């Protein structure tokens, strides 16, 4: 089955700096890669996703890059703000099949210091 | 919130008792999932459903069963609760297609004593 590894497990940055979280996956058939943000005591919420036919996707201060050859994808947050502090999860799956359900990374706790 | 509600939100139960968690959605989505979340383990899939009476096992299904007799309800049952099943349980749906973006319910915190 799929194995997703996420690094680092904790990340602390100063407000205004950039933050990068990296994930690797094992199943070359995976083609859908979402990122979720979970604030303390809340549910995970999708913040951005990327499909394997795209190398990069941006949404305001957030971007995701995908390297299919190396089987890794990364979340980039620019101009970090205290409200970006949360746990971030990556995931990988095979879209629209009966196999290849979502496998999640173990999460990265991001702390943005004012 | 994609119309997902979980009940109960919190539950404390004793070892060996059966427990059923309910996930209810109001928007007629076909694809539903149950995850558990434990510190250091992210989210792990317990069971999933691609439609009424169409359910299957995820990666951590031992000790759990599910039922989906109506589109709107997906029930997770712990037949005989154990302390290792103390966790936060999240129900989720996919809107676009199988195994795509998940919209999560608020979660159920279950403690087995």
Coordinates of N, CA and C in Angstrom, one line a residue, chain A residues 12-83:
Chain A
X12 N 9.1 26.0 13.3 CA 8.9 27.3 14.0 C 9.5 28.4 13.1
X13 N 8.8 29.4 12.7 CA 9.3 30.5 11.9 C 8.8 31.9 12.5
X14 N 9.5 32.9 12.1 CA 9.1 34.2 12.5 C 8.1 34.8 11.5
X15 N 7.2 35.6 12.0 CA 6.2 36.1 11.2 C 6.8 36.8 10.0
X16 N 6.3 36.6 8.8 CA 6.8 37.2 7.6 C 7.8 36.3 6.8
X17 N 8.3 35.3 7.6 CA 9.2 34.3 6.9 C 8.4 33.3 6.1
X18 N 9.1 32.5 5.3 CA 8.4 31.5 4.5 C 8.5 30.1 5.3
X19 N 7.6 29.2 5.0 CA 7.6 27.9 5.6 C 7.5 26.9 4.5
X20 N 8.2 25.8 4.6 CA 8.1 24.7 3.6 C 8.0 23.4 4.3
X21 N 7.0 22.6 3.9 CA 6.8 21.3 4.5 C 6.8 20.3 3.3
X22 N 7.5 19.2 3.5 CA 7.8 18.2 2.4 C 7.2 16.9 2.7
X23 N 6.7 16.3 1.7 CA 6.1 14.9 1.8 C 6.7 14.0 0.7
X24 N 6.9 12.8 1.0 CA 7.3 11.8 -0.1 C 6.2 10.7 0.0
X25 N 6.0 10.1 -1.2 CA 5.1 9.0 -1.3 C 5.7 7.8 -2.0
X26 N 5.1 6.6 -1.8 CA 5.8 5.4 -2.4 C 5.1 4.9 -3.6
X27 N 3.8 5.1 -3.8 CA 3.1 4.4 -4.9 C 3.1 5.4 -6.1
X28 N 3.7 4.9 -7.1 CA 3.8 5.8 -8.3 C 2.5 6.0 -9.0
X29 N 1.5 5.2 -8.6 CA 0.1 5.3 -9.2 C -0.7 6.5 -8.6
X30 N -0.2 7.0 -7.4 CA -0.9 8.1 -6.8 C -0.9 9.3 -7.7
X31 N -2.1 9.9 -7.7 CA -2.2 11.0 -8.7 C -3.0 12.2 -8.1
X32 N -3.3 12.2 -6.8 CA -4.0 13.3 -6.2 C -3.4 13.6 -4.8
X33 N -3.0 14.9 -4.6 CA -2.2 15.2 -3.4 C -2.8 16.4 -2.7
X34 N -3.6 16.2 -1.7 CA -4.2 17.4 -1.0 C -3.4 17.8 0.2
X35 N -3.6 19.0 0.7 CA -3.0 19.4 1.9 C -4.1 20.0 2.8
X36 N -4.0 19.6 4.1 CA -5.0 20.0 5.1 C -4.4 20.8 6.2
X37 N -5.2 21.8 6.7 CA -4.8 22.5 7.9 C -5.7 22.2 9.0
X38 N -5.2 21.9 10.2 CA -6.0 21.6 11.3 C -5.6 22.5 12.5
X39 N -6.5 23.4 12.9 CA -6.3 24.3 14.0 C -6.6 23.5 15.3
X40 N -6.1 23.9 16.4 CA -6.3 23.2 17.6 C -7.7 22.9 18.0
X41 N -8.1 21.7 18.1 CA -9.5 21.3 18.5 C -10.5 21.4 17.4
X42 N -10.0 21.6 16.2 CA -10.9 21.8 15.0 C -10.8 20.6 14.1
X43 N -11.6 20.6 13.1 CA -11.5 19.5 12.0 C -10.4 19.9 11.0
X44 N -9.8 18.9 10.3 CA -8.9 19.3 9.2 C -9.7 19.9 8.1
X45 N -9.1 20.9 7.4 CA -9.7 21.6 6.3 C -8.8 21.6 5.1
X46 N -9.3 21.3 4.0 CA -8.5 21.4 2.8 C -8.1 22.8 2.5
X47 N -6.8 23.0 2.2 CA -6.3 24.3 1.9 C -5.8 24.4 0.4
X48 N -5.3 23.3 -0.1 CA -4.9 23.3 -1.5 C -4.7 21.9 -1.9
X49 N -4.8 21.6 -3.2 CA -4.5 20.2 -3.7 C -3.9 20.3 -5.1
X50 N -3.3 19.2 -5.5 CA -2.6 19.2 -6.8 C -2.8 17.8 -7.4
X51 N -2.9 17.8 -8.7 CA -3.0 16.5 -9.4 C -1.8 16.3 -10.2
X52 N -1.5 15.0 -10.6 CA -0.2 14.6 -11.1 C 0.0 15.2 -12.5
X53 N -1.0 15.8 -13.1 CA -0.7 16.4 -14.4 C -0.3 17.8 -14.3
X54 N 0.0 18.3 -13.1 CA 0.4 19.7 -12.8 C 1.6 19.7 -12.0
X55 N 2.6 20.6 -12.2 CA 3.8 20.6 -11.4 C 3.7 21.6 -10.3
X56 N 2.9 22.6 -10.4 CA 2.8 23.6 -9.3 C 1.4 24.2 -9.4
X57 N 1.0 24.6 -8.2 CA -0.3 25.3 -8.1 C -0.2 26.3 -6.9
X58 N -0.8 27.5 -7.2 CA -0.7 28.6 -6.2 C -2.1 29.1 -5.8
X59 N -2.2 29.5 -4.6 CA -3.4 30.2 -4.1 C -3.0 31.2 -3.1
X60 N -2.8 32.4 -3.6 CA -2.4 33.6 -2.7 C -1.1 33.2 -2.1
X61 N -1.0 33.1 -0.8 CA 0.3 32.9 -0.1 C 0.7 31.4 -0.1
X62 N -0.1 30.6 -0.6 CA 0.1 29.1 -0.5 C 0.4 28.6 -1.9
X63 N 1.4 27.7 -1.9 CA 1.7 27.0 -3.2 C 2.1 25.6 -2.9
X64 N 1.8 24.7 -3.8 CA 2.3 23.3 -3.7 C 3.0 23.0 -5.0
X65 N 4.1 22.2 -4.8 CA 4.9 21.7 -6.0 C 4.9 20.2 -5.9
X66 N 5.0 19.6 -7.1 CA 5.0 18.1 -7.2 C 6.1 17.7 -8.1
X67 N 6.9 16.8 -7.7 CA 7.9 16.1 -8.5 C 7.5 14.7 -8.6
X68 N 6.9 14.3 -9.7 CA 6.5 12.9 -9.9 C 7.6 11.9 -10.0
X69 N 8.7 12.3 -10.6 CA 9.8 11.4 -10.8 C 10.4 11.1 -9.4
X70 N 10.6 12.1 -8.6 CA 11.2 11.8 -7.3 C 10.1 11.4 -6.3
X71 N 8.9 11.5 -6.6 CA 7.7 11.1 -5.7 C 7.8 12.0 -4.5
X72 N 7.8 13.3 -4.6 CA 7.7 14.1 -3.5 C 6.9 15.4 -3.9
X73 N 6.3 16.0 -2.9 CA 5.5 17.2 -3.1 C 5.7 18.0 -1.8
X74 N 5.6 19.3 -2.0 CA 5.9 20.3 -0.9 C 4.8 21.4 -0.8
X75 N 4.6 21.8 0.4 CA 3.7 23.0 0.6 C 4.6 24.2 1.0
X76 N 4.3 25.3 0.3 CA 5.1 26.5 0.6 C 4.1 27.6 1.1
X77 N 4.4 28.2 2.2 CA 3.6 29.3 2.7 C 4.6 30.5 2.8
X78 N 4.2 31.6 2.1 CA 5.0 32.8 2.1 C 4.4 33.8 3.1
X79 N 5.2 34.7 3.5 CA 4.7 35.8 4.4 C 3.8 35.3 5.5
X80 N 4.4 34.4 6.2 CA 3.6 33.7 7.3 C 3.0 34.7 8.3
X81 N 1.9 34.3 8.8 CA 1.2 35.1 9.8 C 0.8 34.3 11.0
X82 N 0.6 34.9 12.2 CA 0.3 34.0 13.4 C -0.9 33.1 13.1
X83 N -1.8 33.5 12.3 CA -3.0 32.6 12.1 C -2.7 31.4 11.2

